[in-house]
Structure formats: structure tokens, C-alpha cells
């Protein structure tokens, strides 16, 4: 069941077209990613979805509500964390959550949120003294304090160190486990691959592809490569005759098998039947980076 439906969305700023006929649907309970480079139109798209900007054309439905006609009701059911979110330097974390909770009819227990997001010890800490990772945790808490059914998280991990980014990914997975549908805006490939059930790839204001991460990769980089060292004599013909295999070659004592589909299972099954162990086995396949370049003709610049 779709909780968000966007049809032919268009938004311009003067002569600059930021979003061109964007369409997608988000299913209940999924993490839906909007992936693209800076300036691609990602933030404009989700700001229109969240009712923060008025589109020039197109239709938007969020939980059956039109953001333009029902902004007040939508704010009660949707949480949003924007890329440029900031709080006053002296505002304490607990104060911010208590204030935000007062905006909603049925808010979550903000003290419980502080504890769940690892901020219980920072309740009385001023915003300016929080670390980057702690500020992001607080942003998530503020997006959830209204007990939303849908949360929009825009470039949540930009500027974080690798460990803080991984910690934030775990938090996002926990949020989904609470039953919240998530729209995640990102330009990080690893983040999209790790978290997203499906992705809309946006470039120059247009959706150029919409699929699962694996589906996007298989469109433009279906070939896989398996490298290993066989523990015993191996007749290449055993692998060549597999329908998934396109070529078999050797370099020294290493075997390289190229193919498509469920290549790994096909190769390891043959090896197991002949009691051959594949030492130093490595599976190499296309990445989301490869897919993005294949779809748009250029890489994302992080």
C-alpha cells in the first residue's frame, strides 16, 4: 500500500527548473531512498512532499492528504529532518524535545526518546556542546517526537565521521523497526546500499531510474566475477558448461569465472560435488557507483 504518491512534480526557481516531472510511490514500512548529487533536486522534492514548498505542477498525496490543502493535519502525522536543521546554541537537548512535543496532539514520551537514542546523559547539554553525531541523534528524536507514521530524513549523515555515520545508520534501522516509513535523501552510495529497500535515482531534476539497489546494479552491470584457488585439479569444462558462466580463465594457480545470475551458487555447487575447496574465494560485481555512472553518464561527487 502506497503511503506517498508523487505524480509529475515540477518546481522552478525563476528560470531554473529544480524538479522536472518527478513521479514515484513509497510503500508502507519501507526505507525509500532518493539518491543523487548535490543540486539534483532531491531536497526540493522532499520539501514539496512535506508541505514546506508549493510545487508549480503535479500531484502529491501523503497518507491520503494533499500537503497544500491539509498542511496542519499532515504535520501531525509526518516527521521531517532537514539538511540545514539548527537549534539555538544555548537550547538544551531536553528543552528542544519538550518544546517540539508540545506541537503535537499525541506526542511520544520525549524522555524515552532521549534514552532510546543514547542522549539521556545529554538532556541538559546546550546544543552547541553536542558532537556532530549527537546533534544528528537529536535531529532524529525531533523528527520522531510527534509519533509520525512517515519520517523524511534529508542528508542525515553529511559531515559525520565514519563511525558516527554507521551509528546513525543503525538508528535509522531502529526507526523503521518502530513501524515508521522512511524517505531517506542521500548522496552516499554505501548509505543507500545499506539502508534502502528501493531507490529513486535523481539527476538534473529528473528520476532516471527507480528500483532496488540490486536491481539498479543488475541493469547496467550484470556481470559478476569469481576468483579462487582450487584445492585439487579442476577441469574448466565443468564450469564452462554452466548456463550462468560466460568465460573461465586462469592466472597462475587462480581461476577467474565470469558470468551472470546466481553465479556464486552455481560455481560452488559444482565444486562441492567434486569435493574441491575454493580457497581465497572472492566475488566481484558491479556496485551502485557503477550503476549511477551507467544511468547518468557521470559519477556522484561527494
GROMACS .gro file of C-alpha atoms in nm:
model
  302
    1UNK     CA    1   0.000   0.000   0.000
    2UNK     CA    2   0.144   0.339  -0.101
    3UNK     CA    3   0.167   0.598   0.176
    4UNK     CA    4   0.325   0.858  -0.054
    5UNK     CA    5   0.235   0.915  -0.418
    6UNK     CA    6   0.410   1.181  -0.626
    7UNK     CA    7   0.296   1.238  -0.984
    8UNK     CA    8   0.458   1.469  -1.241
    9UNK     CA    9   0.603   1.701  -0.976
   10UNK     CA   10   0.759   2.017  -1.115
   11UNK     CA   11   0.923   2.309  -0.934
   12UNK     CA   12   1.121   2.606  -1.067
   13UNK     CA   13   1.303   2.898  -0.909
   14UNK     CA   14   1.286   3.176  -1.165
   15UNK     CA   15   1.436   3.037  -1.486
   16UNK     CA   16   1.597   2.744  -1.303
   17UNK     CA   17   1.399   2.419  -1.316
   18UNK     CA   18   1.483   2.227  -0.999
   19UNK     CA   19   1.242   1.933  -1.039
   20UNK     CA   20   1.116   1.807  -1.376
   21UNK     CA   21   0.810   1.579  -1.384
   22UNK     CA   22   0.920   1.361  -1.092
   23UNK     CA   23   0.697   1.062  -1.011
   24UNK     CA   24   0.735   0.785  -0.751
   25UNK     CA   25   0.542   0.599  -0.482
   26UNK     CA   26   0.657   0.493  -0.135
   27UNK     CA   27   0.517   0.177   0.021
   28UNK     CA   28   0.423   0.144   0.387
   29UNK     CA   29   0.708   0.029   0.611
   30UNK     CA   30   0.993   0.067   0.363
   31UNK     CA   31   1.302   0.283   0.360
   32UNK     CA   32   1.274   0.463   0.030
   33UNK     CA   33   1.590   0.638  -0.087
   34UNK     CA   34   1.621   0.946  -0.306
   35UNK     CA   35   1.975   0.929  -0.443
   36UNK     CA   36   2.158   1.189  -0.645
   37UNK     CA   37   2.433   1.451  -0.644
   38UNK     CA   38   2.411   1.786  -0.473
   39UNK     CA   39   2.184   2.018  -0.672
   40UNK     CA   40   1.992   1.732  -0.835
   41UNK     CA   41   1.655   1.839  -0.690
   42UNK     CA   42   1.636   1.591  -0.400
   43UNK     CA   43   1.574   1.843  -0.123
   44UNK     CA   44   1.323   2.042  -0.328
   45UNK     CA   45   1.132   1.719  -0.393
   46UNK     CA   46   1.101   1.619  -0.028
   47UNK     CA   47   1.024   1.975   0.081
   48UNK     CA   48   0.727   1.968  -0.158
   49UNK     CA   49   0.625   1.628  -0.019
   50UNK     CA   50   0.648   1.763   0.336
   51UNK     CA   51   0.442   2.073   0.253
   52UNK     CA   52   0.733   2.312   0.302
   53UNK     CA   53   0.732   2.427  -0.061
   54UNK     CA   54   0.448   2.469  -0.308
   55UNK     CA   55   0.512   2.288  -0.639
   56UNK     CA   56   0.439   2.455  -0.971
   57UNK     CA   57   0.266   2.146  -1.107
   58UNK     CA   58   0.192   1.785  -1.024
   59UNK     CA   59   0.007   1.595  -0.754
   60UNK     CA   60   0.124   1.478  -0.410
   61UNK     CA   61  -0.055   1.253  -0.163
   62UNK     CA   62   0.094   1.167   0.178
   63UNK     CA   63  -0.114   0.931   0.392
   64UNK     CA   64  -0.407   1.032   0.174
   65UNK     CA   65  -0.351   1.403   0.241
   66UNK     CA   66  -0.261   1.680  -0.003
   67UNK     CA   67   0.022   1.883   0.158
   68UNK     CA   68  -0.119   2.203   0.006
   69UNK     CA   69  -0.475   2.153   0.125
   70UNK     CA   70  -0.411   1.978   0.458
   71UNK     CA   71  -0.079   2.115   0.593
   72UNK     CA   72  -0.184   2.116   0.959
   73UNK     CA   73  -0.307   1.757   0.961
   74UNK     CA   74  -0.002   1.638   0.768
   75UNK     CA   75   0.235   1.796   1.020
   76UNK     CA   76   0.071   1.586   1.291
   77UNK     CA   77   0.149   1.263   1.104
   78UNK     CA   78   0.480   1.333   0.933
   79UNK     CA   79   0.822   1.399   1.088
   80UNK     CA   80   1.094   1.576   0.893
   81UNK     CA   81   1.463   1.639   0.950
   82UNK     CA   82   1.608   1.889   0.705
   83UNK     CA   83   1.967   1.909   0.582
   84UNK     CA   84   2.023   2.254   0.735
   85UNK     CA   85   1.847   2.193   1.068
   86UNK     CA   86   1.984   2.405   1.353
   87UNK     CA   87   1.882   2.493   1.708
   88UNK     CA   88   1.981   2.790   1.923
   89UNK     CA   89   2.328   2.732   2.069
   90UNK     CA   90   2.209   2.761   2.429
   91UNK     CA   91   1.898   2.546   2.396
   92UNK     CA   92   1.939   2.222   2.589
   93UNK     CA   93   1.858   1.890   2.426
   94UNK     CA   94   1.576   1.817   2.668
   95UNK     CA   95   1.429   2.165   2.621
   96UNK     CA   96   1.421   2.120   2.244
   97UNK     CA   97   1.237   1.789   2.265
   98UNK     CA   98   0.991   1.916   2.525
   99UNK     CA   99   0.916   2.218   2.306
  100UNK     CA  100   0.867   2.010   1.991
  101UNK     CA  101   0.647   1.760   2.178
  102UNK     CA  102   0.412   2.046   2.269
  103UNK     CA  103   0.334   2.098   1.898
  104UNK     CA  104   0.161   1.758   1.861
  105UNK     CA  105  -0.172   1.613   1.969
  106UNK     CA  106  -0.028   1.276   2.067
  107UNK     CA  107   0.348   1.312   2.112
  108UNK     CA  108   0.591   1.042   2.207
  109UNK     CA  109   0.750   1.047   2.552
  110UNK     CA  110   1.044   1.275   2.478
  111UNK     CA  111   1.235   1.147   2.783
  112UNK     CA  112   1.205   0.794   2.648
  113UNK     CA  113   1.329   0.911   2.308
  114UNK     CA  114   1.635   1.067   2.470
  115UNK     CA  115   1.712   0.735   2.634
  116UNK     CA  116   1.646   0.525   2.322
  117UNK     CA  117   1.873   0.745   2.111
  118UNK     CA  118   2.157   0.744   2.360
  119UNK     CA  119   2.111   1.104   2.470
  120UNK     CA  120   1.982   1.059   2.825
  121UNK     CA  121   2.310   1.190   2.963
  122UNK     CA  122   2.288   1.498   2.736
  123UNK     CA  123   1.945   1.617   2.848
  124UNK     CA  124   2.086   1.938   2.999
  125UNK     CA  125   2.366   1.988   2.746
  126UNK     CA  126   2.344   2.301   2.527
  127UNK     CA  127   2.311   2.234   2.155
  128UNK     CA  128   2.646   2.397   2.074
  129UNK     CA  129   2.826   2.149   2.302
  130UNK     CA  130   2.685   1.837   2.136
  131UNK     CA  131   2.908   1.645   1.897
  132UNK     CA  132   2.811   1.607   1.531
  133UNK     CA  133   2.678   1.257   1.593
  134UNK     CA  134   2.483   1.372   1.900
  135UNK     CA  135   2.325   1.656   1.700
  136UNK     CA  136   2.214   1.404   1.438
  137UNK     CA  137   2.065   1.180   1.706
  138UNK     CA  138   1.878   1.480   1.841
  139UNK     CA  139   1.755   1.560   1.488
  140UNK     CA  140   1.614   1.208   1.462
  141UNK     CA  141   1.450   1.245   1.802
  142UNK     CA  142   1.289   1.575   1.698
  143UNK     CA  143   1.159   1.409   1.378
  144UNK     CA  144   1.006   1.127   1.586
  145UNK     CA  145   0.869   1.314   1.885
  146UNK     CA  146   0.532   1.361   1.716
  147UNK     CA  147   0.484   0.984   1.675
  148UNK     CA  148   0.485   1.017   1.292
  149UNK     CA  149   0.377   0.748   1.052
  150UNK     CA  150   0.626   0.881   0.794
  151UNK     CA  151   0.968   1.040   0.852
  152UNK     CA  152   1.170   1.235   0.594
  153UNK     CA  153   1.543   1.240   0.668
  154UNK     CA  154   1.746   1.470   0.442
  155UNK     CA  155   2.124   1.410   0.413
  156UNK     CA  156   2.130   1.290   0.773
  157UNK     CA  157   2.494   1.178   0.784
  158UNK     CA  158   2.666   1.456   0.589
  159UNK     CA  159   2.971   1.577   0.781
  160UNK     CA  160   2.986   1.281   1.019
  161UNK     CA  161   3.295   1.067   1.070
  162UNK     CA  162   3.270   0.702   0.955
  163UNK     CA  163   3.185   0.563   1.300
  164UNK     CA  164   2.917   0.825   1.367
  165UNK     CA  165   2.773   0.755   1.023
  166UNK     CA  166   2.748   0.381   1.092
  167UNK     CA  167   2.589   0.451   1.432
  168UNK     CA  168   2.331   0.674   1.260
  169UNK     CA  169   2.255   0.400   1.007
  170UNK     CA  170   2.174   0.165   1.294
  171UNK     CA  171   1.943   0.428   1.442
  172UNK     CA  172   1.758   0.463   1.111
  173UNK     CA  173   1.706   0.085   1.100
  174UNK     CA  174   1.569   0.101   1.454
  175UNK     CA  175   1.328   0.377   1.349
  176UNK     CA  176   1.195   0.158   1.067
  177UNK     CA  177   1.156  -0.126   1.317
  178UNK     CA  178   0.919   0.104   1.512
  179UNK     CA  179   0.684   0.091   1.211
  180UNK     CA  180   0.780   0.427   1.063
  181UNK     CA  181   0.800   0.459   0.683
  182UNK     CA  182   1.119   0.649   0.595
  183UNK     CA  183   1.213   0.865   0.300
  184UNK     CA  184   1.591   0.899   0.306
  185UNK     CA  185   1.765   1.163   0.095
  186UNK     CA  186   2.132   1.085   0.036
  187UNK     CA  187   2.425   1.115  -0.200
  188UNK     CA  188   2.626   0.841  -0.024
  189UNK     CA  189   2.627   0.515  -0.218
  190UNK     CA  190   2.718   0.299   0.082
  191UNK     CA  191   2.433   0.452   0.280
  192UNK     CA  192   2.182   0.382   0.002
  193UNK     CA  193   2.303   0.022  -0.040
  194UNK     CA  194   2.295  -0.045   0.335
  195UNK     CA  195   1.958   0.108   0.421
  196UNK     CA  196   1.724   0.144   0.125
  197UNK     CA  197   1.467  -0.109   0.008
  198UNK     CA  198   1.417   0.091  -0.312
  199UNK     CA  199   1.581   0.395  -0.469
  200UNK     CA  200   1.475   0.678  -0.697
  201UNK     CA  201   1.787   0.799  -0.875
  202UNK     CA  202   1.751   1.171  -0.946
  203UNK     CA  203   1.980   1.367  -1.175
  204UNK     CA  204   1.928   1.720  -1.306
  205UNK     CA  205   1.579   1.725  -1.156
  206UNK     CA  206   1.457   1.404  -1.320
  207UNK     CA  207   1.405   1.048  -1.197
  208UNK     CA  208   1.634   0.846  -1.422
  209UNK     CA  209   1.566   0.509  -1.258
  210UNK     CA  210   1.362   0.353  -0.979
  211UNK     CA  211   1.443   0.008  -0.844
  212UNK     CA  212   1.603  -0.184  -0.559
  213UNK     CA  213   1.978  -0.122  -0.517
  214UNK     CA  214   2.048  -0.469  -0.656
  215UNK     CA  215   1.806  -0.411  -0.942
  216UNK     CA  216   1.978  -0.087  -1.041
  217UNK     CA  217   2.316  -0.259  -1.041
  218UNK     CA  218   2.190  -0.552  -1.249
  219UNK     CA  219   2.054  -0.312  -1.513
  220UNK     CA  220   2.391  -0.167  -1.605
  221UNK     CA  221   2.648  -0.401  -1.451
  222UNK     CA  222   2.502  -0.754  -1.459
  223UNK     CA  223   2.838  -0.927  -1.492
  224UNK     CA  224   2.997  -1.095  -1.190
  225UNK     CA  225   3.345  -1.235  -1.139
  226UNK     CA  226   3.455  -1.512  -0.903
  227UNK     CA  227   3.823  -1.566  -0.823
  228UNK     CA  228   3.952  -1.864  -0.627
  229UNK     CA  229   4.230  -2.119  -0.595
  230UNK     CA  230   4.104  -2.477  -0.634
  231UNK     CA  231   4.230  -2.727  -0.376
  232UNK     CA  232   4.253  -3.001  -0.640
  233UNK     CA  233   4.275  -3.046  -1.017
  234UNK     CA  234   3.979  -2.871  -1.183
  235UNK     CA  235   3.857  -2.928  -1.538
  236UNK     CA  236   3.748  -2.588  -1.673
  237UNK     CA  237   3.480  -2.761  -1.879
  238UNK     CA  238   3.285  -2.833  -1.558
  239UNK     CA  239   3.237  -2.461  -1.516
  240UNK     CA  240   3.216  -2.366  -1.885
  241UNK     CA  241   2.904  -2.576  -1.932
  242UNK     CA  242   2.709  -2.393  -1.660
  243UNK     CA  243   2.441  -2.161  -1.807
  244UNK     CA  244   2.543  -1.882  -1.567
  245UNK     CA  245   2.906  -1.885  -1.685
  246UNK     CA  246   3.026  -1.676  -1.979
  247UNK     CA  247   3.401  -1.742  -1.951
  248UNK     CA  248   3.666  -1.925  -1.748
  249UNK     CA  249   4.031  -1.821  -1.741
  250UNK     CA  250   4.340  -1.882  -1.528
  251UNK     CA  251   4.624  -1.673  -1.396
  252UNK     CA  252   4.888  -1.879  -1.222
  253UNK     CA  253   4.703  -2.102  -0.978
  254UNK     CA  254   4.397  -1.875  -0.967
  255UNK     CA  255   4.073  -1.941  -1.156
  256UNK     CA  256   3.860  -1.650  -1.278
  257UNK     CA  257   3.498  -1.726  -1.363
  258UNK     CA  258   3.282  -1.458  -1.526
  259UNK     CA  259   2.906  -1.479  -1.557
  260UNK     CA  260   2.559  -1.357  -1.456
  261UNK     CA  261   2.260  -1.462  -1.248
  262UNK     CA  262   2.320  -1.681  -0.943
  263UNK     CA  263   2.679  -1.740  -1.045
  264UNK     CA  264   2.822  -1.797  -0.697
  265UNK     CA  265   2.575  -2.072  -0.611
  266UNK     CA  266   2.624  -2.244  -0.947
  267UNK     CA  267   3.004  -2.249  -0.921
  268UNK     CA  268   3.027  -2.352  -0.555
  269UNK     CA  269   2.772  -2.631  -0.612
  270UNK     CA  270   2.990  -2.780  -0.888
  271UNK     CA  271   3.299  -2.752  -0.673
  272UNK     CA  272   3.124  -2.918  -0.377
  273UNK     CA  273   3.006  -3.210  -0.592
  274UNK     CA  274   3.367  -3.272  -0.694
  275UNK     CA  275   3.500  -3.219  -0.340
  276UNK     CA  276   3.706  -2.916  -0.442
  277UNK     CA  277   3.759  -2.637  -0.193
  278UNK     CA  278   3.768  -2.281  -0.328
  279UNK     CA  279   4.048  -2.115  -0.133
  280UNK     CA  280   4.077  -1.734  -0.124
  281UNK     CA  281   3.736  -1.704  -0.293
  282UNK     CA  282   3.630  -1.352  -0.387
  283UNK     CA  283   3.309  -1.239  -0.554
  284UNK     CA  284   3.341  -0.919  -0.756
  285UNK     CA  285   3.036  -0.750  -0.902
  286UNK     CA  286   2.910  -0.413  -1.011
  287UNK     CA  287   2.842  -0.150  -0.746
  288UNK     CA  288   2.581   0.120  -0.705
  289UNK     CA  289   2.850   0.366  -0.815
  290UNK     CA  290   2.881   0.174  -1.141
  291UNK     CA  291   2.503   0.179  -1.181
  292UNK     CA  292   2.482   0.555  -1.122
  293UNK     CA  293   2.751   0.625  -1.381
  294UNK     CA  294   2.580   0.392  -1.627
  295UNK     CA  295   2.243   0.561  -1.573
  296UNK     CA  296   2.357   0.924  -1.573
  297UNK     CA  297   2.689   0.926  -1.758
  298UNK     CA  298   2.881   1.076  -1.465
  299UNK     CA  299   2.977   0.989  -1.104
  300UNK     CA  300   2.837   1.144  -0.789
  301UNK     CA  301   3.078   1.396  -0.641
  302UNK     CA  302   3.076   1.356  -0.259
   0.00000   0.00000   0.00000
